[in-house]
Every structure is written in C-alpha cells, then in structure tokens.
C-alpha cells in the first residue's frame, strides 16, 4: 500500500503544473457530482425522521387519552341504551294492526278502510305499513295520533291527509302508519349425517342379483360338489 502511494506521488510529481491543475479540477468536479447525486438529496432526511417521531408521539398521546375514557364511554352507552325504546322482534308484528284498532276504539276514531302496505326490509329491520281511512272529530283524531306514538310504541305516521266530510261535521283522514321490527337472524341448517364407516377388514354386503329374464335351471345335486368330468384317456377296443 505504501509503495503504491509512493509510486503515485512520484508519477504526480513528474507531471507539469498544467496537468496537475487539470487532474485536481477533475477530482473536484467528481467530488461535487457525487455530493449532488448522493449526499444533498438526503439532507432533509433527519428533519423528516424528526417529524415522523413527533407525529407518532402525538398519535400515541391521543390514543392513550381515548383509552383512558373507555369507562366513561361504556357508562354513557349503558345509560343511553336504558333511556331508548327497544325495537320489538319480527314475530311481534302480528299485533301491529291490533294495536292500531284498539287505539282507534279508545280515542273514538272510526276506521272506514284499511289496506296492508308492502313491507320494506333491510339487513336488520322490517318496516310494516298500514293505510287507513278514518272519520272522527278533531280532538279524537289528535288523541289517536298522539297516543299511537306515545310511550314505547314505535308506530308513527308517514303520510297524512285531512278533509271535511259532506255535512262538514267530521274529519275524514287518509294516513299511512308504519312500524319497525327487528329482523330474525337466519338459522343455519344442520349438515346431513354421513353414513357410518365400515370397520377395517370387512367387506360391504353384496347386493342381491337382479333378474335378467333368463330361465333358472334347478338341480337336485348337493351344493359344493363339482360336476363329474369325462376321462380324457382313450378306451381300448376289444378285438
């Protein structure tokens, strides 16, 4: 290594001043190009890393703050669930029209016609609708609509049209009442039972032979005795 460096120094000393300046200029240009390509683009990396650390610490602080509020959120969720009315199950929808008719009788509202509307459903709820045509006084109609939606009842009026009757002594109302019910979760059918596997070393029972239409020949010979075979030795004829 020392000898190589000494030889390089001796070769450089034998060069003229113009050649030395040219070599030094080339080395400086190469140094600048290397810095421009590989060093300067990474000057901002340290700042980016610092920013990433700051963002990570900020997110960690926010997450820890929200985690510490879990008990507060759970308490409020239970409180709100207790205050809200529960949505009845789908099998309770049979009482939808009965509840409307009972409330109409209590409020003194006469039902002239009622028509079942097509049910609307989504992934979780089923919405039933009932179109009614009623006749009553103003106070009775207000009492009927108010009591339908009072308390834990989820029956509500979607559309309402009111007009006076012929003698102008009562109100004829055409309305659409709806109610929502929880959709039943689909039940999974049990898989079909597999036939029991035969024990190792045993062969399955043979199927009985089917009739092919050929005549069956009966024999009186006992089973298991092979039929007699003819001798292949030629017999000698007597002279």
mmCIF file of C-alpha atoms in Angstrom:
data_model
loop_
_atom_site.group_PDB
_atom_site.id
_atom_site.type_symbol
_atom_site.label_atom_id
_atom_site.label_comp_id
_atom_site.label_asym_id
_atom_site.label_seq_id
_atom_site.Cartn_x
_atom_site.Cartn_y
_atom_site.Cartn_z
ATOM 1 C CA UNK A 1 0.000 0.000 0.000
ATOM 2 C CA UNK A 2 2.831 2.419 0.913
ATOM 3 C CA UNK A 3 4.744 1.529 -2.238
ATOM 4 C CA UNK A 4 1.675 2.165 -4.408
ATOM 5 C CA UNK A 5 1.163 5.534 -2.784
ATOM 6 C CA UNK A 6 4.842 6.450 -3.251
ATOM 7 C CA UNK A 7 4.677 5.465 -6.921
ATOM 8 C CA UNK A 8 1.534 7.566 -7.387
ATOM 9 C CA UNK A 9 3.249 10.552 -5.688
ATOM 10 C CA UNK A 10 6.302 10.173 -7.875
ATOM 11 C CA UNK A 11 4.157 9.993 -11.021
ATOM 12 C CA UNK A 12 2.216 13.084 -9.920
ATOM 13 C CA UNK A 13 5.498 14.949 -9.245
ATOM 14 C CA UNK A 14 6.712 14.270 -12.770
ATOM 15 C CA UNK A 15 3.622 15.942 -14.263
ATOM 16 C CA UNK A 16 3.635 19.529 -15.393
ATOM 17 C CA UNK A 17 1.760 22.213 -13.487
ATOM 18 C CA UNK A 18 -0.973 22.360 -16.136
ATOM 19 C CA UNK A 19 -1.531 18.614 -15.932
ATOM 20 C CA UNK A 20 -1.654 18.775 -12.144
ATOM 21 C CA UNK A 21 -4.270 21.527 -12.255
ATOM 22 C CA UNK A 22 -6.335 19.538 -14.741
ATOM 23 C CA UNK A 23 -6.259 16.409 -12.558
ATOM 24 C CA UNK A 24 -7.170 18.393 -9.439
ATOM 25 C CA UNK A 25 -10.036 20.075 -11.347
ATOM 26 C CA UNK A 26 -11.348 16.668 -12.481
ATOM 27 C CA UNK A 27 -11.195 15.342 -8.917
ATOM 28 C CA UNK A 28 -13.075 18.409 -7.618
ATOM 29 C CA UNK A 29 -15.766 18.035 -10.307
ATOM 30 C CA UNK A 30 -16.205 14.331 -9.489
ATOM 31 C CA UNK A 31 -16.465 15.175 -5.791
ATOM 32 C CA UNK A 32 -19.135 17.825 -6.467
ATOM 33 C CA UNK A 33 -21.130 15.477 -8.736
ATOM 34 C CA UNK A 34 -21.070 12.704 -6.125
ATOM 35 C CA UNK A 35 -22.316 15.119 -3.471
ATOM 36 C CA UNK A 36 -25.077 16.411 -5.716
ATOM 37 C CA UNK A 37 -26.273 12.899 -6.564
ATOM 38 C CA UNK A 38 -25.896 11.027 -3.295
ATOM 39 C CA UNK A 39 -25.475 13.485 -0.409
ATOM 40 C CA UNK A 40 -27.598 16.593 -0.986
ATOM 41 C CA UNK A 41 -30.901 14.679 -1.597
ATOM 42 C CA UNK A 42 -30.629 13.208 1.910
ATOM 43 C CA UNK A 43 -30.010 16.442 3.784
ATOM 44 C CA UNK A 44 -33.715 16.634 4.722
ATOM 45 C CA UNK A 45 -33.945 13.034 5.926
ATOM 46 C CA UNK A 46 -33.135 13.942 9.500
ATOM 47 C CA UNK A 47 -35.915 16.527 9.559
ATOM 48 C CA UNK A 48 -38.393 14.037 8.098
ATOM 49 C CA UNK A 49 -37.459 11.468 10.725
ATOM 50 C CA UNK A 50 -37.908 14.065 13.463
ATOM 51 C CA UNK A 51 -41.354 14.939 12.081
ATOM 52 C CA UNK A 52 -42.335 11.272 11.983
ATOM 53 C CA UNK A 53 -41.278 10.847 15.596
ATOM 54 C CA UNK A 54 -43.298 13.912 16.573
ATOM 55 C CA UNK A 55 -46.394 12.613 14.736
ATOM 56 C CA UNK A 56 -46.039 9.162 16.304
ATOM 57 C CA UNK A 57 -45.763 10.657 19.780
ATOM 58 C CA UNK A 58 -48.793 12.876 19.146
ATOM 59 C CA UNK A 59 -50.886 9.929 17.964
ATOM 60 C CA UNK A 60 -49.800 7.874 20.948
ATOM 61 C CA UNK A 61 -50.868 10.650 23.305
ATOM 62 C CA UNK A 62 -54.287 10.929 21.606
ATOM 63 C CA UNK A 63 -54.803 7.173 21.674
ATOM 64 C CA UNK A 64 -53.837 6.938 25.330
ATOM 65 C CA UNK A 65 -56.236 9.767 26.121
ATOM 66 C CA UNK A 66 -59.104 7.954 24.350
ATOM 67 C CA UNK A 67 -58.220 4.646 26.008
ATOM 68 C CA UNK A 68 -58.454 6.284 29.403
ATOM 69 C CA UNK A 69 -62.039 7.340 28.517
ATOM 70 C CA UNK A 70 -63.284 3.777 27.910
ATOM 71 C CA UNK A 71 -65.044 3.515 31.257
ATOM 72 C CA UNK A 72 -66.740 6.894 30.680
ATOM 73 C CA UNK A 73 -67.980 5.831 27.240
ATOM 74 C CA UNK A 74 -69.254 2.470 28.495
ATOM 75 C CA UNK A 75 -71.198 4.174 31.280
ATOM 76 C CA UNK A 76 -72.832 6.617 28.864
ATOM 77 C CA UNK A 77 -73.675 3.842 26.369
ATOM 78 C CA UNK A 78 -75.471 1.851 29.056
ATOM 79 C CA UNK A 79 -77.297 4.988 30.164
ATOM 80 C CA UNK A 80 -78.450 5.785 26.622
ATOM 81 C CA UNK A 81 -79.482 2.189 25.993
ATOM 82 C CA UNK A 82 -81.634 2.298 29.114
ATOM 83 C CA UNK A 83 -83.331 5.510 28.031
ATOM 84 C CA UNK A 84 -84.101 4.415 24.449
ATOM 85 C CA UNK A 85 -87.006 2.189 23.472
ATOM 86 C CA UNK A 86 -86.114 -1.294 22.318
ATOM 87 C CA UNK A 87 -87.195 -2.382 18.857
ATOM 88 C CA UNK A 88 -89.583 -5.379 19.110
ATOM 89 C CA UNK A 89 -88.838 -8.630 17.358
ATOM 90 C CA UNK A 90 -90.308 -9.532 13.961
ATOM 91 C CA UNK A 91 -92.671 -12.129 15.452
ATOM 92 C CA UNK A 92 -94.465 -9.333 17.347
ATOM 93 C CA UNK A 93 -95.566 -7.675 14.098
ATOM 94 C CA UNK A 94 -98.896 -9.558 14.257
ATOM 95 C CA UNK A 95 -100.018 -7.056 16.924
ATOM 96 C CA UNK A 96 -99.360 -4.066 14.624
ATOM 97 C CA UNK A 97 -102.906 -3.776 13.232
ATOM 98 C CA UNK A 98 -104.437 -4.865 16.544
ATOM 99 C CA UNK A 99 -102.693 -2.000 18.368
ATOM 100 C CA UNK A 100 -103.983 0.494 15.789
ATOM 101 C CA UNK A 101 -107.541 -0.790 16.022
ATOM 102 C CA UNK A 102 -107.501 -0.782 19.833
ATOM 103 C CA UNK A 103 -106.200 2.790 19.978
ATOM 104 C CA UNK A 104 -108.789 3.909 17.425
ATOM 105 C CA UNK A 105 -111.570 2.437 19.571
ATOM 106 C CA UNK A 106 -110.203 4.140 22.708
ATOM 107 C CA UNK A 107 -109.891 7.537 21.000
ATOM 108 C CA UNK A 108 -113.293 7.359 19.310
ATOM 109 C CA UNK A 109 -111.938 7.221 15.751
ATOM 110 C CA UNK A 110 -113.881 5.204 13.204
ATOM 111 C CA UNK A 111 -111.870 3.191 10.673
ATOM 112 C CA UNK A 112 -113.604 3.222 7.288
ATOM 113 C CA UNK A 113 -110.983 1.231 5.373
ATOM 114 C CA UNK A 114 -107.550 -0.270 5.965
ATOM 115 C CA UNK A 115 -105.096 -1.709 3.489
ATOM 116 C CA UNK A 116 -101.845 -3.527 4.246
ATOM 117 C CA UNK A 117 -98.848 -1.903 2.569
ATOM 118 C CA UNK A 118 -95.863 -3.881 1.181
ATOM 119 C CA UNK A 119 -93.240 -4.469 3.832
ATOM 120 C CA UNK A 120 -89.847 -2.860 3.388
ATOM 121 C CA UNK A 121 -86.769 -4.547 4.781
ATOM 122 C CA UNK A 122 -83.033 -4.197 5.028
ATOM 123 C CA UNK A 123 -80.296 -6.233 6.665
ATOM 124 C CA UNK A 124 -81.523 -5.617 10.246
ATOM 125 C CA UNK A 125 -85.115 -4.312 10.293
ATOM 126 C CA UNK A 126 -88.525 -4.949 8.744
ATOM 127 C CA UNK A 127 -90.856 -1.980 8.287
ATOM 128 C CA UNK A 128 -94.600 -2.659 8.087
ATOM 129 C CA UNK A 129 -97.120 -0.171 6.759
ATOM 130 C CA UNK A 130 -100.905 0.176 7.077
ATOM 131 C CA UNK A 131 -103.024 2.603 5.060
ATOM 132 C CA UNK A 132 -106.124 3.825 6.931
ATOM 133 C CA UNK A 133 -109.138 5.914 6.106
ATOM 134 C CA UNK A 134 -110.757 7.259 9.284
ATOM 135 C CA UNK A 135 -113.628 9.512 10.292
ATOM 136 C CA UNK A 136 -113.693 11.388 13.581
ATOM 137 C CA UNK A 137 -113.699 14.740 15.228
ATOM 138 C CA UNK A 138 -110.648 16.958 15.507
ATOM 139 C CA UNK A 139 -109.931 16.147 19.161
ATOM 140 C CA UNK A 140 -110.386 12.405 18.622
ATOM 141 C CA UNK A 141 -108.000 12.380 15.654
ATOM 142 C CA UNK A 142 -105.312 14.289 17.559
ATOM 143 C CA UNK A 143 -105.701 11.977 20.555
ATOM 144 C CA UNK A 144 -105.441 8.919 18.284
ATOM 145 C CA UNK A 145 -102.253 10.050 16.570
ATOM 146 C CA UNK A 146 -100.638 11.254 19.803
ATOM 147 C CA UNK A 147 -101.310 8.036 21.724
ATOM 148 C CA UNK A 148 -100.028 5.872 18.872
ATOM 149 C CA UNK A 149 -96.561 7.377 19.169
ATOM 150 C CA UNK A 150 -96.557 7.877 22.952
ATOM 151 C CA UNK A 151 -94.619 5.728 25.349
ATOM 152 C CA UNK A 152 -92.569 2.830 23.976
ATOM 153 C CA UNK A 153 -94.692 2.442 20.841
ATOM 154 C CA UNK A 154 -92.745 2.735 17.582
ATOM 155 C CA UNK A 155 -95.833 3.313 15.413
ATOM 156 C CA UNK A 156 -95.617 6.601 13.538
ATOM 157 C CA UNK A 157 -97.479 8.389 10.759
ATOM 158 C CA UNK A 158 -95.604 8.667 7.479
ATOM 159 C CA UNK A 159 -98.301 10.400 5.434
ATOM 160 C CA UNK A 160 -101.480 12.205 6.498
ATOM 161 C CA UNK A 161 -104.224 13.877 4.505
ATOM 162 C CA UNK A 162 -107.288 15.503 6.184
ATOM 163 C CA UNK A 163 -110.507 16.827 4.667
ATOM 164 C CA UNK A 164 -114.019 17.511 5.907
ATOM 165 C CA UNK A 165 -116.907 15.196 5.164
ATOM 166 C CA UNK A 166 -120.016 16.200 3.193
ATOM 167 C CA UNK A 167 -122.036 17.796 6.047
ATOM 168 C CA UNK A 168 -118.818 19.335 7.419
ATOM 169 C CA UNK A 169 -119.398 17.773 10.821
ATOM 170 C CA UNK A 170 -116.387 15.393 10.942
ATOM 171 C CA UNK A 171 -112.918 14.940 9.522
ATOM 172 C CA UNK A 172 -112.042 12.267 7.012
ATOM 173 C CA UNK A 173 -108.354 11.401 7.302
ATOM 174 C CA UNK A 174 -106.238 9.251 4.992
ATOM 175 C CA UNK A 175 -102.974 8.189 6.602
ATOM 176 C CA UNK A 176 -100.159 5.675 6.338
ATOM 177 C CA UNK A 177 -98.920 4.276 9.645
ATOM 178 C CA UNK A 178 -95.609 2.399 9.834
ATOM 179 C CA UNK A 179 -93.692 0.484 12.493
ATOM 180 C CA UNK A 180 -90.243 -1.156 12.547
ATOM 181 C CA UNK A 181 -89.350 -4.586 13.910
ATOM 182 C CA UNK A 182 -86.083 -6.440 14.331
ATOM 183 C CA UNK A 183 -85.394 -8.923 11.572
ATOM 184 C CA UNK A 184 -84.889 -12.518 12.635
ATOM 185 C CA UNK A 185 -81.387 -13.859 12.222
ATOM 186 C CA UNK A 186 -81.251 -16.649 9.607
ATOM 187 C CA UNK A 187 -80.866 -20.125 11.095
ATOM 188 C CA UNK A 188 -78.237 -22.426 9.706
ATOM 189 C CA UNK A 189 -79.387 -25.870 8.668
ATOM 190 C CA UNK A 190 -77.554 -28.802 10.227
ATOM 191 C CA UNK A 191 -75.295 -30.729 7.836
ATOM 192 C CA UNK A 192 -76.562 -34.111 6.646
ATOM 193 C CA UNK A 193 -75.329 -37.064 8.679
ATOM 194 C CA UNK A 194 -72.732 -39.199 6.959
ATOM 195 C CA UNK A 195 -73.278 -42.975 6.714
ATOM 196 C CA UNK A 196 -71.282 -44.966 9.298
ATOM 197 C CA UNK A 197 -67.923 -46.132 8.015
ATOM 198 C CA UNK A 198 -67.398 -49.871 7.805
ATOM 199 C CA UNK A 199 -64.939 -51.470 10.194
ATOM 200 C CA UNK A 200 -61.452 -52.165 8.796
ATOM 201 C CA UNK A 201 -61.053 -55.619 7.314
ATOM 202 C CA UNK A 202 -64.728 -56.065 6.489
ATOM 203 C CA UNK A 203 -66.241 -56.038 3.030
ATOM 204 C CA UNK A 204 -69.608 -54.493 2.274
ATOM 205 C CA UNK A 205 -72.526 -56.847 1.819
ATOM 206 C CA UNK A 206 -73.129 -57.894 -1.763
ATOM 207 C CA UNK A 207 -76.270 -56.634 -3.436
ATOM 208 C CA UNK A 208 -78.844 -59.268 -4.408
ATOM 209 C CA UNK A 209 -78.698 -60.254 -8.029
ATOM 210 C CA UNK A 210 -81.413 -58.837 -10.193
ATOM 211 C CA UNK A 211 -83.457 -60.943 -12.528
ATOM 212 C CA UNK A 212 -82.339 -60.787 -16.162
ATOM 213 C CA UNK A 213 -85.232 -62.739 -17.624
ATOM 214 C CA UNK A 214 -83.186 -65.953 -18.295
ATOM 215 C CA UNK A 215 -84.763 -69.233 -17.144
ATOM 216 C CA UNK A 216 -83.434 -70.668 -13.905
ATOM 217 C CA UNK A 217 -82.331 -74.328 -14.071
ATOM 218 C CA UNK A 218 -82.871 -76.215 -10.856
ATOM 219 C CA UNK A 219 -80.596 -79.115 -9.872
ATOM 220 C CA UNK A 220 -81.008 -81.807 -7.256
ATOM 221 C CA UNK A 221 -77.248 -82.160 -6.778
ATOM 222 C CA UNK A 222 -75.916 -81.086 -3.416
ATOM 223 C CA UNK A 223 -74.158 -77.802 -3.370
ATOM 224 C CA UNK A 224 -70.409 -77.717 -3.208
ATOM 225 C CA UNK A 225 -69.780 -80.945 -5.254
ATOM 226 C CA UNK A 226 -68.155 -80.239 -8.621
ATOM 227 C CA UNK A 227 -69.763 -81.856 -11.663
ATOM 228 C CA UNK A 228 -68.152 -85.084 -12.958
ATOM 229 C CA UNK A 229 -65.607 -84.659 -15.690
ATOM 230 C CA UNK A 230 -65.111 -87.023 -18.590
ATOM 231 C CA UNK A 231 -61.882 -89.020 -18.766
ATOM 232 C CA UNK A 232 -59.510 -87.893 -21.458
ATOM 233 C CA UNK A 233 -57.800 -91.345 -21.676
ATOM 234 C CA UNK A 234 -58.908 -93.177 -24.842
ATOM 235 C CA UNK A 235 -60.553 -96.546 -24.241
ATOM 236 C CA UNK A 236 -59.141 -99.677 -25.896
ATOM 237 C CA UNK A 237 -61.453 -101.618 -28.147
ATOM 238 C CA UNK A 238 -61.516 -105.405 -27.688
ATOM 239 C CA UNK A 239 -60.571 -107.497 -30.818
#
